[in-house]
Structures are given as structure tokens and as C-alpha cells.
Coordinates of C-alpha atoms and ligand atoms in Angstrom, one line a residue:
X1 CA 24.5 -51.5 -52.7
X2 CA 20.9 -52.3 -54.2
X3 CA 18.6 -54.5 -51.7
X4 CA 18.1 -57.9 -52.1
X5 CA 15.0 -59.8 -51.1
X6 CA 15.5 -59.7 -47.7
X7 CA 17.8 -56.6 -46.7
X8 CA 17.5 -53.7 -47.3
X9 CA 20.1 -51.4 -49.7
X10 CA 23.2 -50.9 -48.1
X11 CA 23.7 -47.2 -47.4
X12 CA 26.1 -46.9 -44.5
X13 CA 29.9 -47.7 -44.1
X14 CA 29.3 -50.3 -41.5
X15 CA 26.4 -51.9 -43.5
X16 CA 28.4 -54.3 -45.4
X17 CA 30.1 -55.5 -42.3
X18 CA 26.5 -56.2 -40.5
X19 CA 25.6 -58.0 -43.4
X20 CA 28.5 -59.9 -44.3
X21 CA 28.6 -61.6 -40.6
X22 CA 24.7 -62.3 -41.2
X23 CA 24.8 -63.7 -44.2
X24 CA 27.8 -65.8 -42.7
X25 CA 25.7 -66.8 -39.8
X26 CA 22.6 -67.8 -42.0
X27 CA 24.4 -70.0 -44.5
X28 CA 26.1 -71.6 -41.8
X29 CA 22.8 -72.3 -40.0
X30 CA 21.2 -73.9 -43.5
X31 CA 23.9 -75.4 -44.2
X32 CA 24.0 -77.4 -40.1
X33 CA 20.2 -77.1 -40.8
X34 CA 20.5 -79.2 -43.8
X35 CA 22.9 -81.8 -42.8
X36 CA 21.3 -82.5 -39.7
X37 CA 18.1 -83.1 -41.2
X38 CA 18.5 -84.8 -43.6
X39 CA 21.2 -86.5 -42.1
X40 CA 18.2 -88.0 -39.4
X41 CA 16.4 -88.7 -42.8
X42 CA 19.0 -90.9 -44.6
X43 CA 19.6 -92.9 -41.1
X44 CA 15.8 -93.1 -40.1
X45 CA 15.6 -95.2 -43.7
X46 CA 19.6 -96.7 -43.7
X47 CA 19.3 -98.4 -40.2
X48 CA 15.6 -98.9 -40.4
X49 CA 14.7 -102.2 -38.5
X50 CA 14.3 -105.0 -41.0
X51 CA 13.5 -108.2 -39.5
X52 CA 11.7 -109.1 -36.0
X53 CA 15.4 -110.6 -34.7
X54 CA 17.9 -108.0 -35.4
X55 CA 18.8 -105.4 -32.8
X56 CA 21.1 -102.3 -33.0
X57 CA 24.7 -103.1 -31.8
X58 CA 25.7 -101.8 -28.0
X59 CA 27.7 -98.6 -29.3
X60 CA 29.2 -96.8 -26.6
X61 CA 30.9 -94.2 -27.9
X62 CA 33.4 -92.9 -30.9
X63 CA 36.2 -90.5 -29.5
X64 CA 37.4 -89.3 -33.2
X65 CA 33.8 -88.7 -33.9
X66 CA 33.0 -86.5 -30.4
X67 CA 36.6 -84.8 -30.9
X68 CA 35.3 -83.8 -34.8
X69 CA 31.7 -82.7 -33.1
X70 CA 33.5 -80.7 -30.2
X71 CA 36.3 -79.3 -31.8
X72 CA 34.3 -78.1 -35.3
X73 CA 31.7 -75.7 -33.1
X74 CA 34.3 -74.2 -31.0
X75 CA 36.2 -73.2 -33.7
X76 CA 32.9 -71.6 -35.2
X77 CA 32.1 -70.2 -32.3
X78 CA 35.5 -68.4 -31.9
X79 CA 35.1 -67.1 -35.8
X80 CA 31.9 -65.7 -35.1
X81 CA 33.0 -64.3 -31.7
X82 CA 35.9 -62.3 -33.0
X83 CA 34.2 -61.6 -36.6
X84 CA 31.1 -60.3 -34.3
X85 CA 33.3 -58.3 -31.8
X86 CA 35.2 -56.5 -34.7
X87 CA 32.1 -55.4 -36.2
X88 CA 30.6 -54.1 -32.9
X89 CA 33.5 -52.0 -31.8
X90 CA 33.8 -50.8 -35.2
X91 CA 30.1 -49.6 -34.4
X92 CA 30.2 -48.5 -31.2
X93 CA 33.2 -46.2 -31.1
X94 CA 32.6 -43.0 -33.6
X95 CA 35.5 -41.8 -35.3
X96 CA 37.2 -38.5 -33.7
X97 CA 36.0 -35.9 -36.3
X98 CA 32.4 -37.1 -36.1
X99 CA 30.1 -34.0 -36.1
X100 CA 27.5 -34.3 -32.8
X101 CA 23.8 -34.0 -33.2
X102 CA 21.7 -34.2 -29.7
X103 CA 18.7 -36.0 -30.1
X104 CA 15.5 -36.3 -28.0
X105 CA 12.8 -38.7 -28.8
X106 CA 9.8 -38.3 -26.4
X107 CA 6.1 -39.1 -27.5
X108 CA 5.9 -39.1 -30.3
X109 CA 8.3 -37.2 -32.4
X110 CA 12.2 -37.0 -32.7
X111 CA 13.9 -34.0 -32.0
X112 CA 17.4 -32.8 -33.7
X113 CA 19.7 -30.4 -32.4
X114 CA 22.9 -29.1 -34.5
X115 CA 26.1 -28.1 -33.2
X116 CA 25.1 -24.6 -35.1
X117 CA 22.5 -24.4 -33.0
X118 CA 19.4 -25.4 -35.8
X119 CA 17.2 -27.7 -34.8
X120 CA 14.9 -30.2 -37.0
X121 CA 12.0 -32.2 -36.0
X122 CA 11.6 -35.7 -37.4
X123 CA 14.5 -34.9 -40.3
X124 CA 18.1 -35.5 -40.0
X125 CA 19.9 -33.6 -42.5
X126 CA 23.6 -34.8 -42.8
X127 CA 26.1 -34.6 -45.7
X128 CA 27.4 -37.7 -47.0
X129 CA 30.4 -39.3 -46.0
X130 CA 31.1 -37.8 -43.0
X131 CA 30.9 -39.2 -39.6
X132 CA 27.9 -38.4 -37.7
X133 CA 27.5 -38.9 -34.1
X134 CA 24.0 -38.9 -32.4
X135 CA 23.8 -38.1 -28.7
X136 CA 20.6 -39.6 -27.4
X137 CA 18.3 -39.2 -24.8
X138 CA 14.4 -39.6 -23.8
X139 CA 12.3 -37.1 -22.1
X140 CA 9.5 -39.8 -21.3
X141 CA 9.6 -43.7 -22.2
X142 CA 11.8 -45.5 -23.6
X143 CA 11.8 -45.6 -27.6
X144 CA 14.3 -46.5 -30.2
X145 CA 16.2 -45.1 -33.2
X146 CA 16.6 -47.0 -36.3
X147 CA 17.9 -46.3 -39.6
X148 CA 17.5 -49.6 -41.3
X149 CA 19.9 -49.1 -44.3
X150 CA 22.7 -47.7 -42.2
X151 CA 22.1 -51.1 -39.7
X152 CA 22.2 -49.0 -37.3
X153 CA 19.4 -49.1 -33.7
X154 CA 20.0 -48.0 -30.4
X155 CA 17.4 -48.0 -27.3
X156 CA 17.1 -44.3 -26.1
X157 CA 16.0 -43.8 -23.0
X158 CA 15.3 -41.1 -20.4
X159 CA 17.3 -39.9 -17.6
X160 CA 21.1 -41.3 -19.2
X161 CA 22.6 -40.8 -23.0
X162 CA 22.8 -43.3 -25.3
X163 CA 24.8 -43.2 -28.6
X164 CA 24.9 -44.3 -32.5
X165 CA 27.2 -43.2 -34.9
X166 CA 27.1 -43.5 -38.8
X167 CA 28.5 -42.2 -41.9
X168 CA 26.1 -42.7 -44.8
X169 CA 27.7 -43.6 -48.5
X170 CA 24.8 -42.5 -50.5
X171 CA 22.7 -39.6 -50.9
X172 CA 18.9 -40.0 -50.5
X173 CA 16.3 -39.8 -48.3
X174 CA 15.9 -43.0 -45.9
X175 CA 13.6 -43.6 -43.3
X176 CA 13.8 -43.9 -39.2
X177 CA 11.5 -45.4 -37.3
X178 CA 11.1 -46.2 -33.3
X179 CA 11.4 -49.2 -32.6
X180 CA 10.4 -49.7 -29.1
X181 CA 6.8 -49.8 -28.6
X182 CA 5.9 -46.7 -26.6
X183 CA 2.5 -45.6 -26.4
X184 CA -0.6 -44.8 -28.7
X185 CA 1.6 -42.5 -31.2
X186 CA 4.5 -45.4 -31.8
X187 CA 3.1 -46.3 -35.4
X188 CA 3.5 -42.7 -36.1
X189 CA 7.1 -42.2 -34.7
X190 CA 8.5 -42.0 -38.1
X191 CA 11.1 -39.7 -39.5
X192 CA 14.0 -39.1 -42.5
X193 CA 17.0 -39.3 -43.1
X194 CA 18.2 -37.0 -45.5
X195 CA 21.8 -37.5 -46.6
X196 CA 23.0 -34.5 -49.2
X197 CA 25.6 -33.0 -50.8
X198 CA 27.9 -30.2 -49.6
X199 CA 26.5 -27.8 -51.8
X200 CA 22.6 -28.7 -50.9
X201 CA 23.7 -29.0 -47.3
X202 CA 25.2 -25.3 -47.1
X203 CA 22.1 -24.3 -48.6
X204 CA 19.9 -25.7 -45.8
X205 CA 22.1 -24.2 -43.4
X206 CA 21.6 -21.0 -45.3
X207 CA 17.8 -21.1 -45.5
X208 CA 17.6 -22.3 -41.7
X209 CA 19.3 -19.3 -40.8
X210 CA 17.6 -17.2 -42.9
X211 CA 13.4 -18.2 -41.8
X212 CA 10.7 -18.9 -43.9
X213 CA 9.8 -16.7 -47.0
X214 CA 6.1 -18.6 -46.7
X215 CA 3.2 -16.6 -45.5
X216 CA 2.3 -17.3 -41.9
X217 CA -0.6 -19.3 -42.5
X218 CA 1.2 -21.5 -45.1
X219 CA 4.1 -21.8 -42.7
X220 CA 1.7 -22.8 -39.7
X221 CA 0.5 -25.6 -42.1
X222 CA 3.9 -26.9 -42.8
X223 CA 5.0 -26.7 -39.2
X224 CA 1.6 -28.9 -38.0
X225 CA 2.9 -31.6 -40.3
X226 CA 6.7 -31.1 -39.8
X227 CA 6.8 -30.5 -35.8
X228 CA 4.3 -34.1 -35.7
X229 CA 1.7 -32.0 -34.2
X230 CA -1.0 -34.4 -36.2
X231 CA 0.2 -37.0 -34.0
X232 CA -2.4 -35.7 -31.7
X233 CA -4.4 -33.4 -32.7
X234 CA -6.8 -34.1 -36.1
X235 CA -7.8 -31.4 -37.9
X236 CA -11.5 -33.1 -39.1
X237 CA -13.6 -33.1 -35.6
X238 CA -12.0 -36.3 -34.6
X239 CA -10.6 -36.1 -30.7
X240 CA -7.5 -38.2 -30.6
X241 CA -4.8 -37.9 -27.8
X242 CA -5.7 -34.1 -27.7
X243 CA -8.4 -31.6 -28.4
X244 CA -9.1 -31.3 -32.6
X245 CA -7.3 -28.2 -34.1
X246 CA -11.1 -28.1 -36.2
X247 CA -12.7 -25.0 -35.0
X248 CA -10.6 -24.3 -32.5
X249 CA -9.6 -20.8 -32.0
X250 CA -12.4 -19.0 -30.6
X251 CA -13.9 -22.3 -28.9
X252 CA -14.6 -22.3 -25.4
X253 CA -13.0 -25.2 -23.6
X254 CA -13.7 -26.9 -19.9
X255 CA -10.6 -27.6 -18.1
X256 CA -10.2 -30.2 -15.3
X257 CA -10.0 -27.4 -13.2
X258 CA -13.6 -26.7 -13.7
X259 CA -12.8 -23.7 -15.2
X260 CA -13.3 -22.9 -19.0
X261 CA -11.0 -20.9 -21.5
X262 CA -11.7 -19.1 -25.0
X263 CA -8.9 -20.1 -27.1
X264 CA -6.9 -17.2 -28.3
X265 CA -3.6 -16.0 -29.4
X266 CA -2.5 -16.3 -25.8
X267 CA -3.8 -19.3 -24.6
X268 CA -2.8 -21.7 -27.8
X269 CA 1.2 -20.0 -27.1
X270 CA 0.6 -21.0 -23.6
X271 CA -0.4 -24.3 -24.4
X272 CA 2.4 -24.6 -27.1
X273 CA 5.0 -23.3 -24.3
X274 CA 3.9 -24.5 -21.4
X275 CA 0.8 -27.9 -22.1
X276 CA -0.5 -28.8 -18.6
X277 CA -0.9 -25.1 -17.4
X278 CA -4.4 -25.2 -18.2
X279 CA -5.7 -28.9 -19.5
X280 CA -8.8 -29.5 -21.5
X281 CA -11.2 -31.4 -19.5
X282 CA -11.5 -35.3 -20.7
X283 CA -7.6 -35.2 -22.0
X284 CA -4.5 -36.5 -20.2
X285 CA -1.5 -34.4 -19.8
X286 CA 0.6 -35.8 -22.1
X287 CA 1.3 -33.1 -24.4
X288 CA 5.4 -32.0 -24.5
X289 CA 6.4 -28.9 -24.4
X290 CA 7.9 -26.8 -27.4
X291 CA 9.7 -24.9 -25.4
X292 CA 13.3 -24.2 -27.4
X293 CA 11.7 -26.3 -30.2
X294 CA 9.6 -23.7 -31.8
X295 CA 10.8 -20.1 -32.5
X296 CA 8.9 -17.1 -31.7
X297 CA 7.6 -16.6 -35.6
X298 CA 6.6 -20.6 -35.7
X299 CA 4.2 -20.2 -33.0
X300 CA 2.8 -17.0 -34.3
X301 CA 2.4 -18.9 -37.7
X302 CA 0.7 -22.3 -36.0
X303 CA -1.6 -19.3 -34.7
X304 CA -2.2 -18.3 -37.9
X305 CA -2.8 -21.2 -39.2
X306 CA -5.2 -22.9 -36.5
X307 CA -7.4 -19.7 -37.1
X308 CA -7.9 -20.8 -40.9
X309 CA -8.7 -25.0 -39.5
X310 CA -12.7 -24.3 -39.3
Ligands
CUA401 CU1 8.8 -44.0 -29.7 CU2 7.9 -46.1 -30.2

């Protein structure tokens, strides 16, 4: 379903449900909203006090009109109650067949695993209408994954699993954010959703499996953008929450240890593989590893690249 002006489209089996017991929850609220107002309106001028003698009446109390104001909200309650905990069960528990993707979010990028053993970095790729569930779990603070036009969110957070599950109705590309503030990167924290046919799925298996035709330094490129490296590291002389990738290889850098490196081949795949071995001086250790993110010929094409960022 198109958006509206206030939701967003409608691209999930469970978003209808979300929605209808919003909506229902909203009108209801206007409608109270309204009648209670303006209620205090029309009696603030109906009952106003008219001459210097006349006082209001000692009412006590009305039973049929306290039954009518208990009895009414109780009953709402209950319908939203039940409504409410349909909806969530029907959200929480993923259908049998649902096909499993682990997924890490640690600062600042989302990481994908498959059951086929693929794994993606800030991009979901999922066929359409089948039931996805995603296995969560943090390696450092705690973020949060949200597709808005599945209506589906979920804190994830280290050292226990959490769980979504969803099964998109349209194909597309939608976006997911983190929605739990976590550090300097959050803003950035974004990644797609990309929901395709059978035929374009099987495809994407096929070329995952296959590696990139591009040439190294091409690849390299891609893979800065794709694996969220520019997260941290600017490519224009700017330091941000690491060292710039401008200039880098062949640049002698001061570690905390007092130390100093030339950045080679071996050093950047150390630093890839294994961050706080050797740290650049002024930095914080805050850089993940890419350890069983990153295949061998990725990291020989990030080297390739960073020797072309001058
Ligand atoms: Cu991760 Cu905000």
C-alpha cells in the first residue's frame, strides 16, 4: 500500500495490522480529545455564572453517569488489549519455514550472514514473500534495527540474541536505520533493504559465489563504500574517528607505543584483520575487526585501492 501523509507505504505482511490498531488508537484519542474539550467549552459558556446570587446546586454524585464513564474505558481498554496482543504475537513468533540471517550491528555498520554462508554488509537481500528471520546480536553498544515500512524495530544488543522476523509483499529497495543512539557514527548507521525476485535473487547468489569480475582497484573502491569504511576514515585529509585513507600507503605513522610504522601491504591487512595491534598515535581503539567479514581478494583489493587515494 502507497504512504499516506504520515506513514510510511506499507511493505510487510504485518504492516497493515500495526497500522490498523494505530489508526484505531488515534481516532479514538481525537475523537475523546474532541469531546472532552469541547465538552469543557460548551459547559464553561452553558453554566456560566449569571447573576451575583445564584450558586451551583450541591451535586453529589450520578451513579448511571460514573457506571457509563467506568464501564465505556474498560471495555476500550480490553479491545485495545487483545487487538494489541494479537498483533504482537503475530510479530514476535516467525513462522516455521522462515529462512535465518545472523546479524551483527557494532559501530557503525550492520553485518549479514546467510545460511549459505554469503555475507553482506549494510544490504539485506531477501526474496519477496517469504519469511525472514533475523538473529541479532551486538559486538559493542547497544543499537537498533528498523525497517520502517515493514513496522518492524528491535533493540540489538551485545552479549544475548535478539530477534525480528518479516516477510516483505513488495519488491524494492527500503531503507534501515539504527535507531538507538550509539556513538559518533549513529547518523551514518544506514543500510537497505533489498527485496527481489526469485530469478534476481538466484542471480545474486550466483555472482556472490562467483567474486568480482572488477579490477582490484575498482573493487577496493566499491568495498570502502559498501563495507562503511568511510564511516571513519575520509579520503580528503580530513581525520575523523580514524587516520585519512588520503596518502596513506607509504606514510609513516606514530603509534601510541611510541613507535612508528610505514604503511604497507602488511600493515593495512594487519590493521584490517587485527585494528588495535598497532594504533596510530592520537586515535582511539575503536576500529572492529574484519576478520571473517572480508575475504582474502577484498583486502588485497582495499590495498589496491588505498595505494591509488593520494
Ligand atoms: Cu548503531 Cu545507532
Amino acid at each position: 500500500m502507497n504512504p499516506n501523509f504520515y506513514l510510511p507505504a506499507q511493505n510487510s505482511t504485518v504492516a497493515s495490522d500495526v497500522d490498523a490498531l494505530f489508526n484505531f488508537v488515534l481516532y479514538l484519542s481525537y475523537f475523546f480529545f474532541l469531546l472532552v474539550t469541547g465538552g469543557s467549552f460548551y459547559f464553561a459558556i452553558k453554566f456560566r455564572k449569571k447573576g451575583k446570587r445564584e450558586f451551583t446546586p450541591g451535586i453529589s454524585h450520578n451513579t448511571t453517569l460514573e457506571l457509563f464513564w467506568t464501564i465505556i474505558p474498560t471495555i476500550l481498554f480490553f479491545v485495545i488489549f487483545v487487538w494489541g496482543f494479537n498483533t504482537y504475537l503475530k510479530m514476535s513468533i516467525p513462522p516455521a519455514n522462515s529462512v535465518e540471517i545472523k546479524v551483527t550491528a557494532q559501530k557503525w555498520f550492520w553485518t549479514f550472514s546467510y545460511p549459505d554462508g554469503a555475507v553482506t554488509t549494510n544490504e539485506i537481500v531477501v526474496q519477496a514473500n517469504k519469511p525472514y528471520k533475523m538473529l541479532m546480536s551486538s559486538k559493542d553498544v547497544i543499537h537498533s534495527f528498523y525497517i520502517p515500512t515493514f513496522r518492524v524495530k528491535m533493540d540489538v544488543l551485545p552479549n544475548q540474541y535478539t530477534h525480528v522476523w518479516f516477510q516483505a509483499t513488495q519488491m524494492g529497495e527500503f531503507d534501515l536505520f539504527c535507531t538507538e543512539y550509539c556513538g559518533k557514527g549513529h547518523s551514518e548507521m544506514i543500510g537497505k533493504v533489498k527485496v527481489v525476485s526469485d530469478d534476481e535473487y538466484a542471480a545474486w547468489e550466483a555472482q556472490n559465489a562467483a567474486g568480482s569480475s572488477l579490477p582490484p582497484e575498482e573493487l577496493g573502491k566499491e568495498l570502502y563504500k559498501s563495507k562503511a569504511c568511510f564511516t571513519c576514515h575520509t579520503t580528503d585529509g580530513n581525520p575523523s574517528v580514524g587516520p585519512t585513507f588520503k596518502g596513506i600507503f607509504g606514510r609513516t605513522e606514530n603509534l601510541t607505543d611510541g613507535s612508528s610504522v610505514v604503511v604497507d601491504e602488511n600493515y593495512i591487512r594487519e590493521s584490517i584483520l587485527e585494528p588495535q595491534k598497532k594504533l596510530v598515535d592520537g586515535f582511539q581503539p575503536v576500529m572492529p575487526t574484519f576478520q571473517g567479514i572480508l575475504k582474502n581478494e577484498e583486502i588485497d583489493a582495499l590495498i589496491a585501492y588505498l595505494k591509488t587515494v593520494k
